[in-house]
Coordinates of C-alpha atoms in Angstrom, one line a residue:
S23 CA -131.8 4.6 72.2
M24 CA -134.7 2.9 73.9
E25 CA -138.2 2.9 72.4
G26 CA -141.4 1.4 73.7
G27 CA -142.4 -1.5 71.5
G28 CA -145.6 -2.8 70.0
Y29 CA -145.1 -6.4 71.2
G30 CA -145.2 -5.8 74.9
R31 CA -141.4 -5.5 75.4
Q32 CA -138.7 -2.9 75.3
K33 CA -136.9 -2.6 72.0
H34 CA -133.2 -1.7 71.6
F35 CA -132.2 0.3 68.6
H36 CA -128.5 0.5 67.6
R37 CA -126.6 2.9 65.4
A38 CA -126.4 1.7 61.8
D39 CA -122.6 2.1 61.7
L40 CA -122.2 -0.6 64.4
L41 CA -123.8 -3.1 62.0
H42 CA -122.9 -1.9 58.6
G43 CA -120.3 -4.1 56.8
K44 CA -120.6 -6.9 59.4
C45 CA -123.9 -8.5 58.3
E46 CA -123.4 -9.6 54.7
D47 CA -124.2 -13.2 55.6
A48 CA -127.3 -12.4 57.7
P49 CA -130.4 -12.8 55.5
S50 CA -133.2 -10.3 55.7
I51 CA -136.9 -10.3 54.7
V52 CA -138.6 -6.9 55.0
E53 CA -142.1 -7.6 56.4
A54 CA -143.3 -4.0 56.5
V55 CA -142.2 -0.4 56.1
Q56 CA -144.0 2.0 58.5
F57 CA -144.0 5.8 58.7
H58 CA -144.5 7.8 61.8
G59 CA -145.3 11.5 61.7
V60 CA -147.0 11.6 58.2
R61 CA -149.9 14.1 57.9
I62 CA -150.2 15.1 54.3
T63 CA -147.7 13.1 52.2
K64 CA -149.5 10.6 49.9
G65 CA -149.0 6.9 50.4
D66 CA -148.1 6.3 46.7
A67 CA -145.3 8.9 47.0
L68 CA -143.9 7.1 50.1
L69 CA -144.2 3.7 48.3
Q70 CA -142.1 5.0 45.3
E71 CA -139.4 6.1 47.7
V72 CA -139.0 2.9 49.7
A73 CA -140.1 0.1 47.4
E74 CA -136.4 -0.9 46.9
L75 CA -136.1 -1.8 50.6
Y76 CA -138.2 -4.9 50.0
K77 CA -135.4 -6.2 47.7
S78 CA -132.7 -6.1 50.4
S79 CA -131.3 -9.6 50.7
N80 CA -129.2 -9.2 53.8
V81 CA -129.1 -7.0 56.9
D82 CA -126.0 -5.1 55.6
E83 CA -127.8 -4.2 52.4
L84 CA -131.0 -3.3 54.4
V85 CA -129.1 -0.9 56.7
K86 CA -127.4 0.8 53.7
N87 CA -130.7 1.1 51.8
C88 CA -132.5 2.5 54.8
H89 CA -129.9 5.2 55.1
L90 CA -130.2 6.1 51.4
A91 CA -134.0 6.2 51.6
A92 CA -134.0 8.5 54.7
R93 CA -131.5 10.9 53.0
H94 CA -133.4 10.9 49.7
L95 CA -136.7 11.7 51.5
Q96 CA -135.1 14.9 52.8
E97 CA -133.1 15.9 49.7
V98 CA -136.0 15.8 47.3
G99 CA -138.1 17.8 49.8
L100 CA -140.7 15.3 50.9
M101 CA -139.5 15.5 54.5
D102 CA -137.6 18.0 56.6
N103 CA -136.2 15.2 58.7
A104 CA -136.2 11.4 58.4
A105 CA -134.6 8.6 60.5
A106 CA -134.9 4.9 59.8
L107 CA -135.2 2.4 62.7
I108 CA -134.9 -1.3 61.9
D109 CA -136.8 -3.7 64.1
T110 CA -137.1 -7.5 64.1
A111 CA -140.4 -9.1 63.1
P112 CA -141.8 -12.3 64.7
S113 CA -141.1 -14.3 61.5
K114 CA -137.7 -15.9 60.9
N115 CA -135.2 -13.4 59.4
G116 CA -138.0 -10.8 59.3
Y117 CA -137.6 -7.1 59.8
I118 CA -139.8 -4.1 60.1
V119 CA -138.5 -0.7 59.0
N120 CA -139.9 2.3 60.9
F121 CA -139.3 5.8 59.4
V122 CA -139.7 8.6 62.0
V123 CA -140.3 11.7 59.9
R124 CA -141.1 15.4 60.2
E125 CA -142.8 16.9 57.2
P126 CA -142.1 20.5 56.0
K127 CA -144.3 23.2 57.4
S128 CA -147.4 23.5 55.2
F129 CA -147.0 27.2 54.8
T130 CA -144.0 29.5 55.2
L131 CA -143.9 33.3 55.1
G132 CA -140.9 35.5 55.5
A133 CA -138.9 38.6 54.6
K134 CA -135.2 39.2 54.4
V135 CA -132.7 41.9 53.6
G136 CA -129.8 40.8 51.3
M137 CA -127.7 41.7 48.2
S138 CA -128.7 41.5 44.6
T139 CA -126.3 40.0 42.0
Q140 CA -125.2 43.6 41.1
G141 CA -124.2 44.3 44.7
D142 CA -127.2 46.4 45.6
A143 CA -129.0 46.0 48.9
D144 CA -132.4 44.5 48.4
M145 CA -135.4 43.4 50.4
S146 CA -137.5 40.4 49.5
M147 CA -140.8 39.0 50.8
H148 CA -141.7 35.4 50.1
A149 CA -144.5 32.9 50.8
A150 CA -144.4 29.2 50.1
R151 CA -146.8 26.3 50.2
H152 CA -145.1 22.9 50.6
S153 CA -146.3 19.5 49.5
V154 CA -149.3 21.1 47.7
N155 CA -150.6 17.7 46.5
G156 CA -148.8 15.6 49.1
R157 CA -145.9 14.6 46.7
G158 CA -143.2 17.2 47.5
E159 CA -144.5 20.0 45.3
V160 CA -143.6 23.6 46.3
A161 CA -145.6 26.7 45.3
D162 CA -143.6 29.9 45.9
A163 CA -144.3 33.6 45.5
S164 CA -141.8 36.3 46.1
Y165 CA -141.4 40.1 45.6
T166 CA -138.0 41.8 45.6
Y167 CA -137.2 45.5 45.8
T168 CA -133.7 47.1 45.6
V169 CA -132.6 50.4 47.0
K170 CA -132.1 51.7 43.4
G171 CA -135.7 51.0 42.6
D172 CA -135.4 47.7 40.6
H173 CA -138.2 45.3 41.5
S174 CA -139.5 41.9 40.5
F175 CA -142.3 39.5 41.2
N176 CA -142.1 35.8 40.8
V177 CA -144.5 32.8 41.1
S178 CA -143.1 29.3 40.7
L179 CA -144.2 25.7 41.1
S180 CA -141.7 22.8 41.3
K181 CA -142.2 19.1 41.7
P182 CA -139.7 16.3 42.2
L183 CA -140.1 13.2 40.1
L184 CA -140.1 10.6 42.8
G185 CA -138.5 7.1 42.7
W186 CA -135.6 5.2 44.3
Q187 CA -132.5 7.4 44.3
R188 CA -134.0 9.5 41.5
Y189 CA -132.8 13.1 41.5
S190 CA -134.9 14.8 38.9
G191 CA -137.8 17.2 38.7
I192 CA -139.9 19.7 36.8
A193 CA -140.5 23.4 37.5
S194 CA -142.3 26.4 36.0
S195 CA -142.1 30.1 36.9
L196 CA -144.0 33.2 35.9
S197 CA -142.2 36.5 36.6
R198 CA -142.4 40.2 36.0
S199 CA -139.4 42.5 36.6
F200 CA -138.3 46.1 36.1
A201 CA -134.7 47.1 36.2
Y202 CA -132.3 49.9 35.3
L203 CA -129.4 48.9 33.1
P204 CA -126.5 51.3 33.9
W205 CA -124.2 50.0 31.2
N206 CA -126.4 51.3 28.4
K207 CA -128.5 53.8 30.5
S208 CA -131.9 52.3 29.8
N209 CA -134.7 50.6 31.6
L210 CA -135.9 47.0 31.0
E211 CA -139.3 45.5 31.7
E212 CA -139.6 41.7 31.4
N213 CA -142.5 39.3 31.6
S214 CA -141.4 35.7 31.4
L215 CA -142.7 32.2 31.5
V216 CA -140.1 29.4 32.0
L217 CA -140.6 25.7 32.0
G218 CA -137.7 23.5 33.2
Y219 CA -136.6 19.9 33.7
H220 CA -133.5 18.6 35.5
N221 CA -132.0 15.2 36.0
N222 CA -128.9 14.0 37.8
F223 CA -126.6 11.1 36.6
W224 CA -123.4 9.5 37.7
G225 CA -123.8 9.7 41.4
R226 CA -125.2 13.2 41.1
K227 CA -121.9 14.6 39.7
L228 CA -123.5 15.2 36.2
L229 CA -126.5 17.5 36.0
Q230 CA -128.7 17.9 32.9
Q231 CA -131.0 20.9 32.6
I232 CA -133.6 21.8 29.9
R233 CA -135.5 25.1 29.9
L234 CA -138.1 26.5 27.6
N235 CA -138.4 30.3 27.8
A236 CA -141.0 32.8 26.6
I237 CA -139.9 36.3 27.5
W238 CA -141.7 39.5 26.5
R239 CA -139.1 42.3 26.9
T240 CA -139.5 46.1 26.7
L241 CA -136.4 48.2 26.5
L242 CA -137.1 51.7 27.5
A243 CA -134.7 54.5 26.5
T244 CA -133.9 57.3 28.9
K245 CA -132.7 60.9 28.2
E246 CA -129.1 59.6 28.6
S247 CA -129.5 56.7 26.2
A248 CA -127.2 56.8 23.2
F249 CA -128.8 56.6 19.7
A250 CA -127.3 53.0 19.3
V251 CA -129.4 52.0 22.4
R252 CA -132.5 53.9 21.2
E253 CA -132.5 51.8 18.0
H254 CA -133.2 48.7 20.1
A255 CA -135.9 50.3 22.3
G256 CA -139.4 48.8 22.2
H257 CA -141.0 45.4 22.6
T258 CA -139.4 42.1 21.6
L259 CA -140.4 38.5 22.2
K260 CA -137.8 35.9 22.9
V261 CA -138.9 32.2 22.6
S262 CA -136.0 29.9 23.2
A263 CA -134.9 26.4 24.4
E264 CA -131.8 25.9 26.6
H265 CA -129.9 22.7 27.2
E266 CA -127.0 22.5 29.7
Y267 CA -124.8 19.8 31.2
S268 CA -122.7 20.4 34.3
F269 CA -120.1 18.2 35.9
D270 CA -119.3 19.1 39.5
T271 CA -116.8 17.5 42.0
R272 CA -116.2 20.7 44.1
D273 CA -116.3 20.4 47.9
R274 CA -118.6 23.4 48.1
P275 CA -120.2 25.6 45.5
I276 CA -119.5 29.2 46.3
L277 CA -115.8 29.0 47.2
A278 CA -114.3 25.6 46.5
T279 CA -111.0 24.5 48.0
K280 CA -110.7 21.5 45.7
G281 CA -112.6 19.9 42.8
V282 CA -113.7 20.8 39.3
L283 CA -116.9 22.3 37.8
A284 CA -117.4 22.2 34.0
K285 CA -120.6 23.5 32.4
F286 CA -121.5 23.5 28.7
G287 CA -124.8 25.0 27.4
Q288 CA -126.6 26.0 24.3
E289 CA -129.6 28.2 23.7
L290 CA -131.6 28.3 20.5
A291 CA -134.0 31.3 20.0
G292 CA -136.5 31.9 17.2
A293 CA -136.7 28.4 15.9
F294 CA -139.5 28.0 13.4
G295 CA -139.8 31.8 13.2
I296 CA -141.4 32.1 16.6
G297 CA -140.5 35.4 18.3
D298 CA -138.3 38.4 17.4
A299 CA -135.0 37.1 18.7
A300 CA -133.3 34.6 16.5
F301 CA -129.8 33.3 17.6
V302 CA -127.8 30.4 18.8
R303 CA -125.7 30.7 21.9
H304 CA -122.8 28.4 23.0
Q305 CA -121.3 28.8 26.5
L306 CA -118.5 27.1 28.4
D307 CA -117.6 27.6 32.0
I308 CA -114.8 25.8 33.9
Q309 CA -113.7 26.2 37.5
A310 CA -111.0 24.2 39.3
A311 CA -109.4 24.4 42.8
A312 CA -106.5 22.6 44.4
P313 CA -104.7 22.8 47.8
L314 CA -101.1 24.1 47.9
F315 CA -98.8 24.5 50.9
S316 CA -99.3 26.1 54.3
K317 CA -103.1 26.1 53.9
F318 CA -102.9 28.1 50.7
F319 CA -105.1 26.9 47.8
L320 CA -105.3 27.9 44.2
A321 CA -108.5 28.4 42.1
A322 CA -108.9 29.2 38.4
S323 CA -111.9 30.0 36.3
F324 CA -112.5 30.2 32.5
H325 CA -115.6 31.5 30.7
A326 CA -116.4 31.6 27.0
K327 CA -119.6 32.7 25.2
R328 CA -120.5 33.0 21.5
I329 CA -123.8 34.2 20.2
E330 CA -124.6 34.3 16.5
S331 CA -127.6 35.9 14.9
M332 CA -129.8 33.4 12.9
G333 CA -132.1 35.9 11.3
Q334 CA -131.9 39.0 9.1
N335 CA -132.0 41.4 12.1
E336 CA -128.8 42.3 14.0
L337 CA -128.4 40.7 17.4
H338 CA -130.5 42.6 20.0
L339 CA -128.7 44.5 22.8
L340 CA -130.4 42.3 25.4
D341 CA -129.0 39.1 23.9
R342 CA -125.3 40.2 23.4
V343 CA -122.2 39.2 25.4
Y344 CA -121.1 41.5 28.2
L345 CA -118.2 41.4 30.7
G346 CA -117.2 43.5 33.7
G347 CA -118.3 43.7 37.3
Q348 CA -117.3 42.4 40.7
S349 CA -118.1 38.8 39.8
D350 CA -115.7 38.5 36.8
L351 CA -113.4 41.4 35.8
R352 CA -113.2 43.2 39.1
G353 CA -112.6 46.9 39.0
F354 CA -114.4 47.4 35.7
A355 CA -118.0 48.6 35.9
L356 CA -120.8 46.1 35.5
N357 CA -121.2 44.9 31.9
S358 CA -119.0 47.8 30.7
I359 CA -116.7 45.7 28.5
G360 CA -117.7 45.4 24.9
T361 CA -118.4 47.9 22.0
R362 CA -118.7 51.3 23.5
I363 CA -120.7 54.2 22.0
D364 CA -121.2 57.5 23.7
S365 CA -120.3 56.2 27.1
S366 CA -122.7 53.3 26.7
C367 CA -121.8 49.7 26.3
V368 CA -123.6 47.8 23.6
G369 CA -122.0 44.4 24.1
G370 CA -120.6 42.0 21.5
G371 CA -120.9 38.7 19.8
C372 CA -118.2 36.7 21.6
G373 CA -116.5 37.0 25.0
V374 CA -113.7 35.2 26.8
A375 CA -112.6 35.6 30.4
G376 CA -110.3 33.9 32.9
A377 CA -109.2 34.4 36.5
V378 CA -106.6 32.9 38.8
H379 CA -107.0 33.2 42.6
L380 CA -104.8 32.5 45.6
Y381 CA -106.6 32.0 48.9
R382 CA -105.5 31.4 52.5
P383 CA -108.0 30.7 55.3
L384 CA -108.1 33.3 58.2
F385 CA -110.4 33.0 61.2
P386 CA -113.0 31.5 61.1
A387 CA -111.2 29.2 58.7
D388 CA -114.2 28.0 56.7
S389 CA -115.7 31.5 56.2
L390 CA -112.9 34.2 56.0
F391 CA -110.1 34.1 53.5
A392 CA -107.2 36.3 52.4
H393 CA -107.5 36.6 48.6
A394 CA -105.3 37.7 45.7
F395 CA -106.2 37.5 42.0
V396 CA -105.5 38.3 38.4
A397 CA -108.4 38.5 35.9
S398 CA -108.5 38.9 32.2
G399 CA -111.2 39.2 29.6
S400 CA -112.2 40.6 26.2
V401 CA -115.3 41.0 24.0
A402 CA -115.4 41.0 20.2
S403 CA -118.0 43.0 18.3
V404 CA -121.1 41.4 16.8
R405 CA -119.7 42.5 13.4
S406 CA -116.2 41.0 14.0
R407 CA -114.6 39.4 10.9
N408 CA -111.6 38.0 12.8
L409 CA -112.6 36.8 16.3
M410 CA -109.2 35.8 17.6
R411 CA -107.5 39.1 16.6
D412 CA -110.3 41.2 18.0
L413 CA -110.3 39.3 21.3
V414 CA -106.6 39.7 21.7
E415 CA -106.7 43.4 20.8
S416 CA -109.6 44.1 23.2
Q417 CA -108.1 42.3 26.2
R418 CA -108.4 43.9 29.7
V419 CA -106.5 42.7 32.8
S420 CA -107.1 43.6 36.5
V421 CA -105.2 42.5 39.6
G422 CA -106.1 42.8 43.3
A423 CA -105.9 41.6 46.8
G424 CA -108.3 41.7 49.8
V425 CA -110.5 39.4 51.8
T426 CA -113.4 37.1 50.9
F427 CA -116.2 36.1 53.3
V428 CA -118.5 33.1 52.7
F429 CA -121.8 33.1 54.6
K430 CA -123.1 29.6 55.1
N431 CA -122.7 28.6 51.4
I432 CA -125.5 31.1 50.7
L433 CA -123.6 34.3 49.9
R434 CA -120.1 35.4 49.1
L435 CA -118.7 38.9 50.0
E436 CA -115.5 40.3 48.7
L437 CA -113.6 43.5 49.6
N438 CA -110.5 44.0 47.3
Y439 CA -108.1 46.7 46.3
V440 CA -108.1 46.5 42.5
H441 CA -105.7 47.9 39.9
A442 CA -105.8 47.6 36.1
L443 CA -102.8 46.3 34.2
K444 CA -104.5 46.7 30.8
K445 CA -107.4 48.8 29.9
T446 CA -108.6 51.2 27.1
A447 CA -109.0 54.9 27.4
S448 CA -112.8 54.7 27.2
D449 CA -113.2 52.0 29.9
S450 CA -115.2 52.6 33.0
F451 CA -112.6 51.5 35.5
S452 CA -111.8 52.8 39.0
R453 CA -108.7 51.9 40.9
G454 CA -109.2 51.4 44.6
L455 CA -111.4 49.4 47.0
H456 CA -114.3 47.5 45.5
F457 CA -117.0 45.5 47.2
G458 CA -118.7 42.5 45.6
A459 CA -121.6 40.4 46.8
G460 CA -123.4 37.4 45.2
I461 CA -123.3 33.7 44.4
N462 CA -121.6 33.2 41.0
F463 CA -118.0 34.5 40.9
M464 CA -115.2 33.8 38.5

């Protein structure tokens, strides 16, 4: 491209890939780094992002580092768009780096209609203020309402921790929600404060997340609630710390055609006697996908969760393990697998589930897929004395086939005909067509 210069001459800029790998012997001295299009971003934030450029010893390294810096400015949210232009300086071997940038809109307001994780239609309104203090912070407020009457309000603040190729940040959120829990026929009110920190390692393949939660929960019984549910009604406070590592090499998150995801997390609640909930939770999730023949590809998922009470009280209904729904054991009603009392599910203390899928792209090839699966899972009671035996005896299996649609890596939709190979007489299962919508699927 051609650009008018500041030295009374026309300047010629070339694509970086024409030079990259061919200039290892050409020395470079970065004389200056300039930004064009900056309105609100603070200078110290920009300096943290590009300080490494001054260490570039040759032109090849400079080209590579400029590309990394431009991409990082966008990925951490400082800029919506950034392009680096390298220009020669009057001094010998001197260069000036110009970043042409576009900052995020200061304020965004919107509304959208979508699907909740339970497959209900919902409407949400949100407002966001970007780069609140000129360093990539985002303040966000949202309100969501589902057709079934569930609603939630959330206010959050996030901030990237800036620095050369540093992918970490802190966040906090304050939320209030009201939802009906169909699996035990009760209503739940939650008020929560969550503080979080995340950091990426190993070329962004390994993610570490730490969260501190303070959640005031109110379980409200209805006329249909079983006595075993009414026993847990009322106010409880959960104060917990969560720690999770995840390793991800998948080509895309919602429906991967190759790669592996492994997540391992723990949660400790009620440490030092703070709060009503006192338990330790361990959870393991593994997903893998690989191509086969004739465009077919195979995917498999495994999930295991174990929760043990640490106090004198029995594990609360809200903290137990549940399975069932269109995102794991398709065909079984949401969270309906576990100990069942009077047509209500009161969960368990340990759960294991797995699924194997066969996919083939249809048209459009990156969005619509033919899909067949087999899924299996079981939940052991909180009072189980022999976990392995109880998990084997309570196993459920469903199979099905249909189509899966992925919308821009934002949402996954499934329509499957589902049949149960193994279930119990009291299970809430319906054979036939089932629709699922959401983000996290086994």
